[in-house]
Coordinates of C-alpha atoms in Angstrom, one line a residue:
X17 CA -27.0 -11.6 -13.2
X18 CA -25.1 -9.6 -10.5
X19 CA -28.0 -8.9 -8.2
X20 CA -28.4 -11.2 -5.3
X21 CA -32.1 -11.2 -5.4
X22 CA -32.1 -12.3 -9.1
X23 CA -29.7 -15.1 -8.2
X24 CA -32.2 -16.3 -5.4
X25 CA -35.0 -16.2 -7.8
X26 CA -33.1 -18.2 -10.3
X27 CA -32.3 -21.0 -7.8
X28 CA -35.7 -21.1 -6.4
X29 CA -37.0 -21.9 -9.9
X30 CA -34.6 -24.8 -10.3
X31 CA -35.7 -28.3 -9.3
X32 CA -33.6 -29.8 -6.4
X33 CA -31.8 -26.6 -5.5
X34 CA -33.7 -26.1 -2.2
X35 CA -32.8 -29.7 -1.2
X36 CA -29.1 -29.1 -2.3
X37 CA -28.9 -25.7 -0.4
X38 CA -30.0 -27.2 2.9
X39 CA -27.3 -29.9 2.5
X40 CA -24.8 -27.2 1.7
X41 CA -25.9 -25.0 4.7
X42 CA -25.4 -28.1 7.1
X43 CA -21.9 -28.7 5.6
X44 CA -20.9 -25.1 5.9
X45 CA -21.9 -25.0 9.6
X46 CA -20.1 -28.2 10.2
X47 CA -16.7 -26.9 8.9
X48 CA -17.5 -23.3 9.7
X49 CA -16.0 -22.3 6.3
X50 CA -16.5 -23.1 2.6
X51 CA -15.2 -26.6 2.7
X52 CA -16.3 -30.3 2.3
X53 CA -18.9 -31.9 0.1
X54 CA -22.5 -33.2 0.1
X55 CA -23.7 -36.5 -1.5
X56 CA -26.3 -36.6 -4.1
X57 CA -28.1 -39.7 -2.9
X58 CA -31.8 -39.3 -2.9
X59 CA -32.0 -36.8 -5.8
X60 CA -34.3 -37.4 -8.7
X61 CA -33.3 -37.5 -12.3
X62 CA -34.9 -34.1 -12.9
X63 CA -33.2 -32.6 -9.8
X64 CA -29.7 -34.1 -11.0
X65 CA -30.3 -32.5 -14.5
X66 CA -30.8 -29.0 -12.8
X67 CA -27.5 -29.4 -10.8
X68 CA -25.6 -30.7 -13.9
X69 CA -26.9 -27.8 -15.9
X70 CA -25.6 -25.4 -13.2
X71 CA -22.0 -26.9 -13.3
X72 CA -22.3 -27.2 -17.2
X73 CA -21.4 -30.9 -17.0
X74 CA -23.2 -34.0 -18.3
X75 CA -25.8 -35.9 -15.9
X76 CA -23.6 -39.0 -16.3
X77 CA -20.4 -37.4 -15.1
X78 CA -22.3 -35.9 -12.2
X79 CA -23.8 -39.4 -11.3
X80 CA -20.3 -40.9 -11.4
X81 CA -19.0 -38.2 -9.0
X82 CA -22.0 -38.5 -6.8
X83 CA -21.4 -35.3 -4.8
X84 CA -21.0 -31.6 -4.9
X85 CA -18.1 -29.8 -3.4
X86 CA -18.7 -26.5 -1.6
X87 CA -15.6 -25.0 -3.0
X88 CA -16.5 -26.0 -6.6
X89 CA -20.0 -24.6 -6.1
X90 CA -18.4 -21.3 -4.8
X91 CA -16.0 -21.1 -7.8
X92 CA -18.8 -21.5 -10.2
X93 CA -20.7 -18.6 -8.5
X94 CA -17.5 -16.5 -9.4
X95 CA -18.3 -16.9 -13.2
X96 CA -21.0 -15.5 -15.4
X97 CA -23.9 -15.0 -14.9
X98 CA -23.3 -14.8 -11.2
X99 CA -20.1 -12.8 -11.3
X100 CA -18.7 -13.2 -7.8
X101 CA -21.7 -13.8 -5.6
X102 CA -20.2 -15.7 -2.5
X103 CA -21.7 -19.1 -1.4
X104 CA -22.0 -18.0 2.2
X105 CA -23.7 -14.7 1.2
X106 CA -26.1 -16.6 -1.1
X107 CA -27.1 -19.2 1.5
X108 CA -27.6 -16.3 4.1
X109 CA -29.9 -14.4 1.7
X110 CA -31.6 -17.6 0.6
X111 CA -32.6 -18.8 4.1
X112 CA -32.7 -15.3 5.6
X113 CA -30.4 -16.0 8.5
X114 CA -26.8 -15.3 9.6
X115 CA -24.4 -18.3 9.2
X116 CA -20.9 -18.9 10.7
X117 CA -21.7 -16.7 13.7
X118 CA -19.4 -17.2 16.7
X119 CA -21.3 -16.2 19.8
X120 CA -19.0 -17.4 22.6
X121 CA -15.6 -16.3 23.6
X122 CA -14.3 -19.9 23.3
X123 CA -15.6 -20.2 19.8
X124 CA -14.0 -17.0 18.8
X125 CA -10.7 -18.0 20.3
X126 CA -10.6 -21.3 18.5
X127 CA -11.3 -19.6 15.3
X128 CA -8.6 -16.9 15.8
X129 CA -6.1 -19.6 16.6
X130 CA -6.8 -21.3 13.3
X131 CA -6.4 -17.9 11.5
X132 CA -3.1 -17.5 13.3
X133 CA -1.8 -20.6 11.7
X134 CA -3.2 -19.7 8.1
X135 CA -2.1 -16.0 8.2
X136 CA 1.2 -15.9 9.9
X137 CA 2.0 -12.4 8.8
X138 CA -0.8 -11.3 11.2
X139 CA -0.1 -13.7 14.0
X140 CA 0.7 -11.0 16.7
X141 CA -2.4 -9.0 15.8
X142 CA -4.6 -12.0 15.8
X143 CA -3.2 -13.2 19.2
X144 CA -3.9 -9.7 20.6
X145 CA -7.6 -10.2 19.5
X146 CA -7.6 -13.4 21.5
X147 CA -7.1 -11.4 24.7
X148 CA -10.8 -10.3 24.4
X149 CA -9.7 -6.9 25.8
X150 CA -12.5 -4.1 25.8
X151 CA -10.6 -2.1 23.1
X152 CA -11.1 -4.8 20.5
X153 CA -14.8 -5.6 21.4
X154 CA -15.8 -3.8 18.1
X155 CA -13.7 -6.4 16.2
X156 CA -15.3 -9.4 18.1
X157 CA -18.7 -7.9 17.2
X158 CA -17.6 -8.2 13.6
X159 CA -16.5 -11.8 14.0
X160 CA -19.8 -12.6 15.7
X161 CA -21.9 -11.1 12.9
X162 CA -20.1 -13.0 10.1
X163 CA -16.9 -14.9 10.8
X164 CA -16.9 -15.6 7.1
X165 CA -16.8 -11.9 6.1
X166 CA -14.1 -11.3 8.7
X167 CA -12.0 -14.1 7.3
X168 CA -12.2 -12.4 3.9
X169 CA -11.0 -9.2 5.6
X170 CA -8.1 -11.0 7.2
X171 CA -7.1 -12.4 3.8
X172 CA -7.0 -8.8 2.4
X173 CA -5.0 -7.6 5.5
X174 CA -2.5 -10.3 5.2
X175 CA -2.0 -9.5 1.5
X176 CA -1.7 -5.8 2.4
X177 CA 1.2 -6.5 4.9
X178 CA 2.9 -8.7 2.3
X179 CA 2.7 -6.1 -0.3
X180 CA 3.5 -3.0 1.8
X181 CA 5.1 -0.5 -0.6
X182 CA 8.7 0.5 -0.3
X183 CA 8.0 3.9 -1.8
X184 CA 5.0 6.1 -1.5
X185 CA 1.8 5.2 -3.1
X186 CA -1.8 6.4 -3.0
X187 CA -4.0 4.5 -0.7
X188 CA -6.7 4.0 -3.4
X189 CA -4.1 2.4 -5.8
X190 CA -2.8 0.2 -3.1
X191 CA -6.4 -0.8 -2.2
X192 CA -7.1 -1.5 -5.9
X193 CA -4.2 -3.8 -6.1
X194 CA -5.2 -5.8 -3.1
X195 CA -9.0 -6.0 -3.3
X196 CA -9.8 -4.7 -6.7
X197 CA -11.8 -1.9 -5.0
X198 CA -10.1 1.5 -4.6
X199 CA -12.2 2.5 -1.7
X200 CA -11.8 -0.8 0.4
X201 CA -9.0 0.4 2.5
X202 CA -10.4 3.8 3.3
X203 CA -10.4 4.4 7.1
X204 CA -14.1 5.0 7.0
X205 CA -14.9 1.4 5.9
X206 CA -14.9 -1.7 8.1
X207 CA -11.8 -3.2 6.4
X208 CA -10.1 0.3 6.4
X209 CA -10.6 0.5 10.2
X210 CA -9.1 -3.0 10.7
X211 CA -6.2 -2.0 8.5
X212 CA -5.4 0.9 10.7
X213 CA -5.6 -1.3 13.7
X214 CA -3.2 -3.9 12.0
X215 CA -0.7 -1.0 11.2
X216 CA -1.0 0.4 14.8
X217 CA -0.1 -3.1 16.1
X218 CA 2.9 -3.2 13.8
X219 CA 4.2 0.1 15.4
X220 CA 3.9 -1.3 19.0
X221 CA 7.3 -1.4 20.7
X222 CA 6.1 -4.1 23.2
X223 CA 3.6 -6.8 23.1
X224 CA 2.1 -5.7 26.5
X225 CA 1.2 -2.4 25.1
X226 CA -2.5 -1.8 23.8
X227 CA -3.1 -1.1 20.3
X228 CA -4.2 2.5 19.8
X229 CA -6.3 3.5 16.9
X230 CA -5.7 7.1 15.5
X231 CA -8.0 9.6 17.1
X232 CA -8.5 11.8 14.1
X233 CA -7.8 12.2 10.4
X234 CA -4.5 13.9 10.9
X235 CA -3.2 10.9 12.9
X236 CA -4.7 8.4 10.5
X237 CA -2.8 10.2 7.6
X238 CA 0.3 10.1 9.8
X239 CA 0.1 6.4 10.5
X240 CA -0.6 5.6 6.8
X241 CA 2.4 7.9 5.8
X242 CA 4.7 5.8 8.0
X243 CA 3.9 2.9 5.7
X244 CA 4.2 4.9 2.5
X245 CA 0.5 5.1 2.0
X246 CA -1.1 8.4 1.1
X247 CA -4.7 9.5 0.7
X248 CA -5.5 11.7 -2.4
X249 CA -5.1 15.1 -0.7
X250 CA -4.5 18.5 -2.1
X251 CA -1.6 18.9 0.3
X252 CA 0.4 16.1 -1.3
X253 CA 2.4 18.0 -3.8
X254 CA 5.7 18.5 -5.6
X255 CA 7.8 21.8 -5.9
X256 CA 9.6 22.1 -9.3
X257 CA 11.5 24.6 -11.2
X258 CA 12.4 24.6 -15.0
X259 CA 10.6 21.4 -15.9
X260 CA 8.3 20.9 -18.8
X261 CA 5.4 18.6 -18.7
X262 CA 2.9 17.1 -21.1
X263 CA -0.7 15.6 -21.0
X264 CA -2.4 13.4 -23.6
X265 CA -3.4 16.6 -25.4
X266 CA 0.2 18.0 -25.5
X267 CA 2.3 20.5 -23.7
X268 CA 0.9 21.6 -20.3
X269 CA 0.5 25.4 -20.4
X270 CA 1.0 25.9 -16.7
X271 CA 4.4 24.2 -16.6
X272 CA 5.6 25.8 -19.8
X273 CA 4.7 29.3 -18.5
X274 CA 6.5 28.7 -15.2
X275 CA 9.7 27.8 -17.2
X276 CA 9.5 31.0 -19.4
X277 CA 8.8 33.2 -16.4
X278 CA 11.4 31.5 -14.2
X279 CA 8.8 30.6 -11.6
X280 CA 8.8 28.0 -8.9
X281 CA 5.7 25.7 -9.3
X282 CA 4.0 23.7 -6.5
X283 CA 1.9 21.0 -8.0
X284 CA -0.7 18.9 -6.1
X285 CA -0.9 15.2 -6.6
X286 CA -4.4 15.4 -8.4
X287 CA -2.8 17.5 -11.2
X288 CA 0.4 15.4 -11.3
X289 CA -1.4 12.2 -12.2
X290 CA -2.8 13.7 -15.3
X291 CA 0.7 14.1 -16.8
X292 CA 2.1 11.7 -19.3
X293 CA 5.7 13.1 -19.3
X294 CA 8.0 15.4 -17.4
X295 CA 11.5 16.4 -18.5
X296 CA 14.1 19.2 -17.9
X297 CA 13.9 22.5 -19.8
X298 CA 17.7 22.4 -20.5
X299 CA 19.8 20.7 -23.0
X300 CA 21.8 18.9 -20.3
X301 CA 19.0 16.5 -19.7
X302 CA 19.5 16.4 -16.0
X303 CA 17.1 17.1 -13.1
X304 CA 18.6 17.9 -9.9
X305 CA 16.7 16.7 -6.7
X306 CA 17.5 19.0 -3.7
X307 CA 16.6 17.7 -0.3
X308 CA 17.1 21.0 1.7
X309 CA 14.6 23.8 0.7
X310 CA 17.0 26.5 1.8
X311 CA 19.7 25.2 -0.5
X312 CA 17.1 24.9 -3.3
X313 CA 16.3 28.5 -2.9
X314 CA 19.9 29.6 -2.8
X315 CA 20.8 27.6 -6.0
X316 CA 17.8 29.0 -7.8
X317 CA 18.6 32.6 -7.0
X318 CA 22.1 32.2 -8.6
X319 CA 21.4 29.6 -11.2
X320 CA 17.9 30.5 -12.4
X321 CA 17.8 28.2 -15.4
X322 CA 18.6 24.9 -13.6
X323 CA 15.9 22.1 -13.6
X324 CA 15.2 21.1 -10.1
X325 CA 12.8 19.3 -7.7
X326 CA 12.7 20.2 -3.9
X327 CA 11.8 17.2 -1.6
X328 CA 11.7 19.4 1.6
X329 CA 13.5 16.3 3.2
X330 CA 10.5 13.9 2.8
X331 CA 9.1 11.9 -0.1
X332 CA 5.5 12.3 -1.3
X333 CA 3.3 10.4 -3.8
X334 CA 3.5 13.6 -6.1
X335 CA 7.2 13.5 -6.1
X336 CA 7.5 9.8 -6.9
X337 CA 4.9 10.3 -9.7
X338 CA 7.0 13.0 -11.2
X339 CA 10.1 10.9 -10.8
X340 CA 8.3 8.1 -12.9
X341 CA 7.5 10.4 -15.6
X342 CA 11.1 11.8 -15.8
X343 CA 12.3 8.1 -16.0
X344 CA 9.9 7.3 -18.6
X345 CA 10.9 10.3 -20.6
X346 CA 14.5 9.0 -20.6
X347 CA 16.2 11.8 -18.5
X348 CA 18.5 11.5 -15.5
X349 CA 18.0 12.4 -11.9
X350 CA 20.7 13.6 -9.6
X351 CA 20.2 13.7 -5.8
X352 CA 21.7 16.5 -3.6
X353 CA 21.2 15.7 0.1
X354 CA 22.8 16.6 3.4
X355 CA 25.2 14.3 5.0
X356 CA 22.8 13.0 7.7
X357 CA 21.6 9.4 8.1
X358 CA 18.1 10.6 6.9
X359 CA 19.6 12.2 3.8
X360 CA 21.8 9.1 3.0
X361 CA 18.7 6.8 3.4
X362 CA 16.7 9.1 0.9
X363 CA 19.6 9.1 -1.5
X364 CA 19.8 5.2 -1.4
X365 CA 16.0 4.8 -1.9
X366 CA 16.2 6.9 -5.0
X367 CA 19.2 4.9 -6.3
X368 CA 17.3 1.7 -5.5
X369 CA 14.2 2.7 -7.5
X370 CA 16.0 4.1 -10.5
X371 CA 19.3 2.3 -10.7
X372 CA 20.0 3.2 -14.3
X373 CA 18.8 6.9 -14.3
X374 CA 19.7 8.2 -11.0
X375 CA 22.9 9.2 -9.1
X376 CA 23.9 11.6 -6.3
X377 CA 25.8 14.8 -6.9
X378 CA 28.5 16.0 -4.6
X379 CA 27.8 13.5 -1.9
X380 CA 31.3 12.4 -1.6
X381 CA 34.0 12.3 1.1
X382 CA 35.7 15.6 0.4
X383 CA 32.4 17.6 0.3
X384 CA 31.4 15.9 3.5
X385 CA 34.6 16.8 5.4
X386 CA 34.1 20.4 4.3
X387 CA 30.4 20.6 5.1
X388 CA 30.7 19.0 8.8
X389 CA 29.0 20.6 11.7
X390 CA 31.7 20.1 14.3
X391 CA 29.2 20.7 17.2
X392 CA 26.7 18.1 16.2
X393 CA 27.4 14.3 16.9
X394 CA 25.6 11.3 15.5
X395 CA 24.1 9.0 18.2
X396 CA 24.2 5.2 18.1
X397 CA 20.7 5.2 16.7
X398 CA 21.6 7.7 14.1
X399 CA 24.6 5.4 13.0
X400 CA 22.3 2.3 12.9
X401 CA 20.1 4.2 10.4
X402 CA 23.0 4.2 8.0
X403 CA 22.6 0.4 7.9
X404 CA 19.1 0.6 6.6
X405 CA 20.3 -0.1 2.9
X406 CA 23.4 -1.7 1.7
X407 CA 24.7 0.0 -1.6
X408 CA 28.3 -0.1 -2.6
X409 CA 27.7 3.3 -4.2
X410 CA 27.8 5.2 -0.8
X411 CA 29.5 2.7 1.3
X412 CA 32.8 4.6 1.7
X413 CA 31.0 7.8 2.6
X414 CA 28.9 6.0 5.3
X415 CA 32.0 4.4 6.7
X416 CA 33.6 7.9 7.0
X417 CA 30.4 9.2 8.7
X418 CA 30.4 6.4 11.1
X419 CA 34.2 6.9 12.0
X420 CA 33.8 10.8 12.6
X421 CA 30.2 10.6 14.0
X422 CA 29.4 14.0 12.6
X423 CA 26.7 15.3 10.3
X424 CA 27.3 17.5 7.3
X425 CA 25.1 20.2 5.8
X426 CA 25.4 21.4 2.1
X427 CA 24.5 24.9 3.2
X428 CA 28.0 25.2 4.6
X429 CA 29.4 24.6 1.1
X430 CA 26.6 26.2 -0.9
X431 CA 29.0 28.7 -2.6
X432 CA 31.1 25.9 -3.9
X433 CA 28.1 24.1 -5.3
X434 CA 26.7 27.1 -7.0
X435 CA 29.9 28.1 -8.6
X436 CA 30.2 24.6 -10.1
X437 CA 26.6 24.7 -11.3
X438 CA 27.1 28.1 -12.9
X439 CA 29.7 26.6 -15.2
X440 CA 27.0 24.4 -16.7
X441 CA 23.9 26.6 -16.6
X442 CA 25.1 30.2 -16.8
X443 CA 27.0 30.1 -20.0

């Protein structure tokens, strides 16, 4: 019985439920949330039997308790045959009226203050809503329409902030984790629009600044990307060379053909998620991850059989999906990045996610000293970025970069790198 109308018909047929629902509604309006209890004084034996049957308890135990808790009633609605019908939703449909509306600014301010205490991760955002500025009128309309529904949204928003991913993940997967609904956080939905508003608040530099929602899809994607969230999009892809892949039915013919023809393959996320395994097409069992697309091209020109992935100096969901499948297949990943704060951060993020199967290659002090650009200096802000992660693995290199305050680029030592790789792959 998942249909709300069917549930109403059921309760209308049960003795005493109309009387009980009126008491539940009054208690709900008193606390303005699903809280409290109602006494069963004045209920006849047949009415008590109906309520006991709903809770699946004996009439004697119900008489001893002498009351019905709103939270217990709501929990019971979460089990078959009702399967998740909310008590507020049920009462609103039963009485054909909106409950828990907050029509005045004072009511909404007190309501938001309570939410600030309960959801500390959203404290600044909720405080901003209490200013009642014109740009959040649409949110106050949501609260006025149903404060209960809005509070459910706030619960999901708080969980979303708590579980923000440290690596790129598809928005639908993230939404499924938080709400059990893959579409709930889509920007076109009420919750999705609130989610963008919360993320925009998080990006504010100062509390006096207004919160600005993205004006178009491109800016929505940009904001989501800053928090490692990606919509399924054909532009989210990974560029690979000399890698085999498998699906549930066996070898993937496109990847296999690319290996045999020495072709570079750019694969969108929608195709990557169909793969069950990815692994190098070489006996060394190593996949090189090259941050710089120009270096990737140079290496491939001279060492055409080397298994590689090009990140183009940014992570995508498709890249992480391929990394996961390489790890599951039992092979190793080696990162080759420039000696810039951004390159170091990306290297450390990879090491953190795959501590037993990833490492860096030629990201050492001697290579850094040879690759330095003597005309480019790191700012104080650049040096601060080096402190984003604290791994002993690259600690000495980062100290050297802080001391010299210079960036290094592997294209300056490309010939050295290529000559070394040739000894492994051009035999």
